[in-house]
Amino acid sequence: MARPHAASIVEDAWHRRVDSVLRSRGWQTRIVAHTGYGSEEFARVLGRVLLTRRADRSEGGERADAGASTAELRSAEDERRGWRAFITAPAMNVPVKITLGDKTVHTRTDRSGYIDTKVRDHRLTPGWHEATLTSVDAEDTTAAVMVVGSDETFGLISDIDDTVISTSLPRPMIAAWNTFVKSENARHVVPGMATMYRELLAEHPNAPMVYVSTGAWNTAPTLTRFLRRHGYPPGPLLLTDWGPTNTGWFRSGQDHKRACLHRLANEFPNIRWVLVGDDGQHDPKIYGDFVEQRPDTVAAIAIRELTPSEQVLSHGIPVSLEEFTPARGRHEKEVPVCRAGDGYGLVRLVRVALGQATASDD
């Protein structure tokens, strides 16, 4: 095995030092559950184990927030600043027990505290289920798992940044302001996208909805609350772990998206996906390359067109990056590409495209 990159060696040494100091001060583990997915043959359970202080309690033994009203607690939860999500201490190599249905598996967290485990032979029916995650010194936590039926043939894969939420990425200063300073309630929803997803899924009530982004896993709770607050369908978020890897200083966001697309295509071979993204970054090229490689797995591509001002905030020029992308050969089997400025315009075009695709298949 090749020697790990120097960046990962330094990061691991730092995490071990932090782990030792925090545990000596009485910090314990806490499990953060993420939404998972699977089929009738397997389930992918996702989560993370972090180190946290003991819960603050009053003299009477009750939690310090026990006297707060529901509205006050909800307000405090919703108005948190984004930077808090990034100040975390991962618990490395911690044993975790996962129970899903009648199946129990044992695993350990990775070098960044993450859990990404497949549970096979769970014998669960299609629909939403809960996996129980148990770890040393941590309270048991349940993770939602979406099980997709073997007869399902339709699914949605959506980007997040500038597709469902306006984040002005990747300009460093603006992105840092949105992420670390603004409260999550100050972020803007893209008009009509939630409506589009709900209407498409109403015609396929058991279809999977998957969100794929280059954002960090630390933002998953914030993004989940945002999506729920604005009426987006529930579904797993497939994010990335920012920072050093075993091969370099940073991860490739484009490679992450490509890997997620191919993995989902392999895990659900009967599903034809509608791929939704925007033209502010690399979604059109990534989706186009995927169609050329796996044309039978894509039903349509929906691209939200950014305004000139949004294009400037995204990459510094008022036109799409596609203008500078060399033309590539098209695959024999054409996949419809729909373009509009918001979800209200896209949903009409996607419906027409899907209807034409169904008619041609017949």
Short mmCIF file of C-alpha atoms in Angstrom, two decimals:
data_model
loop_
_atom_site.label_atom_id
_atom_site.label_comp_id
_atom_site.label_asym_id
_atom_site.label_seq_id
_atom_site.Cartn_x
_atom_site.Cartn_y
_atom_site.Cartn_z
CA MET A 1 0.00 0.00 0.00
CA ALA A 2 1.30 3.47 -0.91
CA ARG A 3 2.38 5.77 1.87
CA PRO A 4 -0.38 8.26 2.85
CA HIS A 5 0.03 11.86 1.77
CA ALA A 6 1.85 14.14 4.22
CA ALA A 7 -1.29 16.24 4.63
CA SER A 8 -3.32 13.30 5.93
CA ILE A 9 -0.50 12.27 8.29
CA VAL A 10 -0.42 15.77 9.80
CA GLU A 11 -4.22 15.93 10.06
CA ASP A 12 -4.42 12.52 11.76
CA ALA A 13 -1.74 13.52 14.28
CA TRP A 14 -3.66 16.71 15.04
CA HIS A 15 -6.94 14.83 15.49
CA ARG A 16 -5.32 12.32 17.84
CA ARG A 17 -3.90 15.14 19.95
CA VAL A 18 -7.25 16.95 20.11
CA ASP A 19 -9.00 13.67 20.93
CA SER A 20 -6.64 13.03 23.85
CA VAL A 21 -6.99 16.54 25.29
CA LEU A 22 -10.78 16.67 25.00
CA ARG A 23 -11.30 13.21 26.50
CA SER A 24 -9.05 14.15 29.43
CA ARG A 25 -11.43 17.06 30.06
CA GLY A 26 -14.46 14.79 30.18
CA TRP A 27 -15.76 15.14 26.64
CA GLN A 28 -17.79 12.20 25.35
CA THR A 29 -18.94 10.94 21.97
CA ARG A 30 -22.05 12.06 20.14
CA ILE A 31 -23.50 10.44 17.01
CA VAL A 32 -24.72 12.63 14.14
CA ALA A 33 -26.97 10.59 11.88
CA HIS A 34 -27.35 11.29 8.17
CA THR A 35 -30.10 10.05 5.86
CA GLY A 36 -29.20 6.80 4.13
CA TYR A 37 -30.65 4.84 1.25
CA GLY A 38 -30.75 1.36 -0.19
CA SER A 39 -32.62 -1.33 -2.06
CA GLU A 40 -34.32 -4.52 -0.95
CA GLU A 41 -30.86 -6.14 -0.98
CA PHE A 42 -28.76 -3.58 0.89
CA ALA A 43 -28.89 -0.31 2.81
CA ARG A 44 -26.19 2.36 3.01
CA VAL A 45 -26.12 3.83 6.54
CA LEU A 46 -24.37 7.18 6.96
CA GLY A 47 -23.34 9.19 10.01
CA ARG A 48 -20.51 10.65 12.03
CA VAL A 49 -19.22 10.37 15.60
CA LEU A 50 -17.97 13.57 17.25
CA LEU A 51 -16.61 14.53 20.63
CA THR A 52 -18.80 16.87 22.66
CA ARG A 53 -19.10 18.32 26.14
CA ARG A 54 -21.38 16.71 28.67
CA ALA A 55 -24.89 18.12 28.53
CA ASP A 56 -25.25 21.23 30.72
CA ARG A 57 -27.57 20.58 33.64
CA SER A 58 -29.00 22.69 36.39
CA GLU A 59 -28.66 21.98 40.10
CA GLY A 60 -31.86 19.97 40.06
CA GLY A 61 -30.40 17.58 37.51
CA GLU A 62 -32.46 18.85 34.59
CA ARG A 63 -31.09 20.20 31.36
CA ALA A 64 -30.43 23.94 31.38
CA ASP A 65 -32.81 24.44 28.44
CA ALA A 66 -35.68 22.51 30.07
CA GLY A 67 -37.55 25.72 30.86
CA ALA A 68 -37.42 27.09 27.32
CA SER A 69 -40.54 27.13 25.20
CA THR A 70 -40.84 25.14 22.00
CA ALA A 71 -40.74 28.33 19.93
CA GLU A 72 -37.58 29.52 21.71
CA LEU A 73 -35.83 26.21 21.15
CA ARG A 74 -36.85 26.12 17.49
CA SER A 75 -35.67 29.71 17.02
CA ALA A 76 -32.32 28.97 18.64
CA GLU A 77 -31.92 25.90 16.43
CA ASP A 78 -32.84 27.70 13.22
CA GLU A 79 -30.82 30.88 13.75
CA ARG A 80 -27.46 29.25 14.40
CA ARG A 81 -24.51 30.60 12.48
CA GLY A 82 -22.95 28.42 9.81
CA TRP A 83 -19.45 28.50 11.32
CA ARG A 84 -20.56 26.39 14.29
CA ALA A 85 -21.01 23.38 12.03
CA PHE A 86 -17.31 23.45 11.10
CA ILE A 87 -15.92 23.61 14.66
CA THR A 88 -16.07 19.88 15.37
CA ALA A 89 -13.80 17.25 16.88
CA PRO A 90 -14.08 13.88 15.09
CA ALA A 91 -13.88 10.67 17.08
CA MET A 92 -11.46 8.42 15.16
CA ASN A 93 -11.62 4.63 15.06
CA VAL A 94 -14.58 4.42 17.45
CA PRO A 95 -16.65 1.19 17.41
CA VAL A 96 -20.24 1.65 16.22
CA LYS A 97 -23.09 -0.86 16.19
CA ILE A 98 -25.75 -0.47 13.51
CA THR A 99 -29.13 -2.19 13.81
CA LEU A 100 -31.48 -2.10 10.82
CA GLY A 101 -34.50 -4.34 10.85
CA ASP A 102 -33.37 -7.74 12.12
CA LYS A 103 -29.77 -7.18 11.00
CA THR A 104 -26.93 -5.91 13.22
CA VAL A 105 -23.46 -5.01 11.95
CA HIS A 106 -20.38 -3.68 13.72
CA THR A 107 -18.06 -1.10 12.21
CA ARG A 108 -15.65 1.69 13.18
CA THR A 109 -15.43 5.35 12.30
CA ASP A 110 -12.82 6.41 9.76
CA ARG A 111 -10.01 8.94 10.20
CA SER A 112 -12.52 11.80 10.17
CA GLY A 113 -15.13 10.14 12.37
CA TYR A 114 -17.45 9.14 9.52
CA ILE A 115 -19.60 6.03 9.17
CA ASP A 116 -20.44 4.75 5.69
CA THR A 117 -21.54 1.14 5.99
CA LYS A 118 -23.59 -1.22 3.85
CA VAL A 119 -26.09 -3.44 5.67
CA ARG A 120 -27.06 -6.45 3.56
CA ASP A 121 -29.96 -8.88 3.91
CA HIS A 122 -31.98 -6.46 6.05
CA ARG A 123 -35.28 -7.91 4.73
CA LEU A 124 -37.05 -4.55 4.82
CA THR A 125 -39.87 -3.56 2.51
CA PRO A 126 -39.66 -0.46 0.27
CA GLY A 127 -40.25 2.81 2.11
CA TRP A 128 -38.72 4.75 4.97
CA HIS A 129 -37.10 2.94 7.88
CA GLU A 130 -34.83 3.75 10.82
CA ALA A 131 -31.41 2.38 11.66
CA THR A 132 -30.23 2.55 15.28
CA LEU A 133 -26.62 3.68 15.79
CA THR A 134 -24.89 2.86 19.07
CA SER A 135 -21.42 3.90 20.21
CA VAL A 136 -19.37 4.05 23.40
CA ASP A 137 -20.54 6.78 25.83
CA ALA A 138 -22.98 8.16 23.25
CA GLU A 139 -26.75 8.18 23.33
CA ASP A 140 -28.34 5.90 20.74
CA THR A 141 -29.33 7.72 17.57
CA THR A 142 -31.66 6.77 14.74
CA ALA A 143 -30.81 7.40 11.10
CA ALA A 144 -33.51 7.53 8.42
CA VAL A 145 -33.00 5.08 5.56
CA MET A 146 -34.88 5.20 2.26
CA VAL A 147 -35.38 1.70 0.80
CA VAL A 148 -36.22 1.70 -2.92
CA GLY A 149 -38.28 -1.11 -4.42
CA SER A 150 -36.76 -3.33 -7.09
CA ASP A 151 -39.58 -2.42 -9.50
CA GLU A 152 -38.90 1.33 -9.35
CA THR A 153 -37.76 2.80 -12.69
CA PHE A 154 -37.71 6.57 -12.01
CA GLY A 155 -35.49 8.72 -9.80
CA LEU A 156 -34.27 12.29 -9.26
CA ILE A 157 -30.68 13.39 -8.62
CA SER A 158 -30.23 17.06 -7.77
CA ASP A 159 -27.30 19.36 -7.23
CA ILE A 160 -27.71 21.79 -4.29
CA ASP A 161 -25.57 24.93 -4.73
CA ASP A 162 -27.31 27.40 -7.07
CA THR A 163 -29.80 24.68 -8.03
CA VAL A 164 -32.03 24.52 -4.96
CA ILE A 165 -30.26 27.07 -2.74
CA SER A 166 -28.50 30.29 -3.71
CA THR A 167 -25.02 30.22 -2.18
CA SER A 168 -22.91 32.29 -4.62
CA LEU A 169 -20.22 29.62 -4.74
CA PRO A 170 -17.29 29.33 -5.37
CA ARG A 171 -16.19 32.96 -4.88
CA PRO A 172 -14.12 32.55 -1.65
CA MET A 173 -15.17 35.70 0.21
CA ILE A 174 -18.87 35.42 -0.61
CA ALA A 175 -18.92 31.69 0.09
CA ALA A 176 -17.15 32.26 3.43
CA TRP A 177 -19.68 34.96 4.36
CA ASN A 178 -22.65 32.75 3.50
CA THR A 179 -21.20 29.73 5.28
CA PHE A 180 -19.51 31.14 8.35
CA VAL A 181 -21.30 34.42 9.14
CA LYS A 182 -24.89 34.41 7.93
CA SER A 183 -27.54 32.42 9.76
CA GLU A 184 -29.06 29.62 7.72
CA ASN A 185 -32.40 31.46 7.53
CA ALA A 186 -30.70 34.20 5.49
CA ARG A 187 -29.99 31.89 2.56
CA HIS A 188 -32.23 32.11 -0.49
CA VAL A 189 -34.29 29.39 -2.10
CA VAL A 190 -34.32 29.04 -5.90
CA PRO A 191 -37.92 29.71 -7.07
CA GLY A 192 -39.99 26.75 -8.19
CA MET A 193 -37.47 23.96 -7.64
CA ALA A 194 -39.30 22.43 -4.66
CA THR A 195 -42.55 22.59 -6.64
CA MET A 196 -40.89 20.87 -9.59
CA TYR A 197 -39.57 18.01 -7.46
CA ARG A 198 -42.87 17.51 -5.66
CA GLU A 199 -44.84 17.43 -8.91
CA LEU A 200 -42.49 14.96 -10.59
CA LEU A 201 -42.47 12.69 -7.55
CA ALA A 202 -46.26 12.88 -7.23
CA GLU A 203 -46.36 10.89 -10.46
CA HIS A 204 -43.81 8.44 -9.02
CA PRO A 205 -44.55 8.36 -5.25
CA ASN A 206 -42.01 5.63 -4.45
CA ALA A 207 -39.16 7.07 -6.53
CA PRO A 208 -35.88 8.05 -4.82
CA MET A 209 -34.83 11.68 -4.40
CA VAL A 210 -31.06 12.10 -3.95
CA TYR A 211 -29.16 15.34 -3.39
CA VAL A 212 -25.50 15.36 -4.52
CA SER A 213 -23.22 18.26 -3.68
CA THR A 214 -19.56 19.15 -3.25
CA GLY A 215 -20.42 20.75 0.10
CA ALA A 216 -18.98 19.45 3.35
CA TRP A 217 -20.73 16.84 5.50
CA ASN A 218 -20.58 19.36 8.35
CA THR A 219 -23.37 21.29 6.62
CA ALA A 220 -25.73 18.30 6.33
CA PRO A 221 -27.94 19.23 9.36
CA THR A 222 -28.18 22.83 8.13
CA LEU A 223 -29.05 21.76 4.57
CA THR A 224 -31.59 19.21 5.82
CA ARG A 225 -33.40 21.89 7.85
CA PHE A 226 -33.31 24.27 4.87
CA LEU A 227 -34.76 21.68 2.49
CA ARG A 228 -37.46 20.68 4.95
CA ARG A 229 -38.37 24.31 5.71
CA HIS A 230 -38.86 25.12 2.02
CA GLY A 231 -40.86 22.04 1.10
CA TYR A 232 -38.27 19.94 -0.72
CA PRO A 233 -38.89 16.18 -0.79
CA PRO A 234 -36.85 14.22 1.76
CA GLY A 235 -33.88 12.24 0.53
CA PRO A 236 -30.27 11.39 1.29
CA LEU A 237 -27.57 14.04 0.93
CA LEU A 238 -24.31 12.79 -0.58
CA LEU A 239 -21.69 15.35 0.46
CA THR A 240 -17.90 15.39 0.82
CA ASP A 241 -15.33 15.53 3.61
CA TRP A 242 -13.34 18.72 3.14
CA GLY A 243 -9.62 18.66 3.83
CA PRO A 244 -6.64 16.39 3.18
CA THR A 245 -6.95 12.90 1.77
CA ASN A 246 -4.55 9.98 1.50
CA THR A 247 -3.51 11.28 -1.93
CA GLY A 248 -3.50 15.08 -1.65
CA TRP A 249 -4.41 18.27 0.16
CA PHE A 250 -7.96 18.58 -1.16
CA ARG A 251 -10.71 16.47 -2.65
CA SER A 252 -12.04 16.97 -6.16
CA GLY A 253 -15.66 18.07 -6.17
CA GLN A 254 -16.12 17.02 -9.79
CA ASP A 255 -14.73 13.55 -9.10
CA HIS A 256 -17.07 13.25 -6.12
CA LYS A 257 -20.12 13.98 -8.28
CA ARG A 258 -18.99 11.59 -11.01
CA ALA A 259 -18.40 8.83 -8.47
CA CYS A 260 -21.85 9.36 -6.92
CA LEU A 261 -23.57 9.19 -10.31
CA HIS A 262 -21.84 5.96 -11.29
CA ARG A 263 -22.41 4.41 -7.87
CA LEU A 264 -26.14 5.16 -7.95
CA ALA A 265 -26.37 3.81 -11.51
CA ASN A 266 -24.70 0.57 -10.39
CA GLU A 267 -26.78 0.23 -7.23
CA PHE A 268 -30.11 0.85 -9.01
CA PRO A 269 -29.70 -0.58 -12.52
CA ASN A 270 -33.43 -0.43 -13.30
CA ILE A 271 -33.80 3.30 -12.60
CA ARG A 272 -33.59 6.00 -15.25
CA TRP A 273 -32.63 9.25 -13.55
CA VAL A 274 -33.54 12.88 -14.14
CA LEU A 275 -30.34 14.82 -13.44
CA VAL A 276 -30.88 18.38 -12.18
CA GLY A 277 -28.14 21.01 -11.92
CA ASP A 278 -27.19 24.54 -12.97
CA ASP A 279 -24.95 26.12 -15.59
CA GLY A 280 -22.87 28.12 -13.13
CA GLN A 281 -20.18 25.50 -12.69
CA HIS A 282 -19.54 22.05 -14.14
CA ASP A 283 -22.93 20.28 -13.95
CA PRO A 284 -23.64 20.35 -17.73
CA LYS A 285 -20.25 18.81 -18.53
CA ILE A 286 -20.43 16.24 -15.72
CA TYR A 287 -23.94 15.20 -16.72
CA GLY A 288 -23.03 15.20 -20.42
CA ASP A 289 -20.04 12.94 -19.81
CA PHE A 290 -22.20 10.62 -17.72
CA VAL A 291 -24.81 10.39 -20.49
CA GLU A 292 -22.13 9.43 -23.00
CA GLN A 293 -20.89 6.68 -20.66
CA ARG A 294 -24.25 5.48 -19.31
CA PRO A 295 -27.00 6.67 -21.73
CA ASP A 296 -29.52 4.04 -20.68
CA THR A 297 -29.54 5.29 -17.08
CA VAL A 298 -30.60 8.90 -17.80
CA ALA A 299 -34.15 9.92 -18.73
CA ALA A 300 -33.52 13.68 -18.97
CA ILE A 301 -31.20 16.48 -17.86
CA ALA A 302 -32.63 19.67 -16.34
CA ILE A 303 -30.32 22.69 -16.14
CA ARG A 304 -31.26 25.80 -14.21
CA GLU A 305 -29.83 28.80 -16.08
CA LEU A 306 -28.25 31.41 -13.83
CA THR A 307 -28.79 35.12 -14.49
CA PRO A 308 -25.76 37.17 -15.65
CA SER A 309 -25.32 38.58 -12.14
CA GLU A 310 -25.44 35.07 -10.66
CA GLN A 311 -22.88 33.93 -13.23
CA VAL A 312 -20.54 36.73 -12.14
CA LEU A 313 -20.91 35.73 -8.50
CA SER A 314 -20.36 32.09 -9.42
CA HIS A 315 -17.19 32.34 -11.50
CA GLY A 316 -16.45 35.97 -12.28
CA ILE A 317 -17.89 36.36 -15.82
CA PRO A 318 -21.49 37.07 -16.91
CA VAL A 319 -21.88 34.03 -19.18
CA SER A 320 -22.02 30.30 -18.61
CA LEU A 321 -18.78 28.33 -18.53
CA GLU A 322 -20.30 26.18 -21.28
CA GLU A 323 -19.49 28.95 -23.73
CA PHE A 324 -15.83 28.00 -23.34
CA THR A 325 -16.29 24.23 -23.37
CA PRO A 326 -15.25 22.52 -26.63
CA ALA A 327 -18.08 20.71 -28.38
CA ARG A 328 -18.06 16.95 -27.85
CA GLY A 329 -19.51 14.19 -29.94
CA ARG A 330 -23.04 13.17 -29.06
CA HIS A 331 -24.07 9.66 -28.26
CA GLU A 332 -26.33 7.86 -30.70
CA LYS A 333 -29.12 7.81 -28.15
CA GLU A 334 -30.16 11.41 -27.52
CA VAL A 335 -31.10 12.39 -23.95
CA PRO A 336 -33.33 15.48 -23.73
CA VAL A 337 -31.76 18.54 -22.06
CA CYS A 338 -34.18 21.08 -20.56
CA ARG A 339 -33.13 24.64 -19.68
CA ALA A 340 -34.95 27.39 -17.80
CA GLY A 341 -34.27 30.04 -15.19
CA ASP A 342 -36.29 28.43 -12.39
CA GLY A 343 -38.25 25.34 -11.41
CA TYR A 344 -41.53 26.64 -12.79
CA GLY A 345 -40.08 26.77 -16.28
CA LEU A 346 -38.15 23.52 -15.94
CA VAL A 347 -41.03 21.37 -14.74
CA ARG A 348 -43.06 21.99 -17.92
CA LEU A 349 -40.09 21.16 -20.14
CA VAL A 350 -39.15 18.05 -18.16
CA ARG A 351 -42.69 16.71 -18.32
CA VAL A 352 -42.73 17.13 -22.09
CA ALA A 353 -39.30 15.48 -22.38
CA LEU A 354 -40.32 12.54 -20.21
CA GLY A 355 -43.53 12.13 -22.18
CA GLN A 356 -41.63 12.07 -25.45
CA ALA A 357 -39.12 9.60 -24.02
CA THR A 358 -41.93 7.30 -22.89
CA ALA A 359 -43.61 7.52 -26.29
CA SER A 360 -40.36 6.68 -28.10
CA ASP A 361 -39.75 3.71 -25.80
CA ASP A 362 -43.21 2.39 -26.61
#
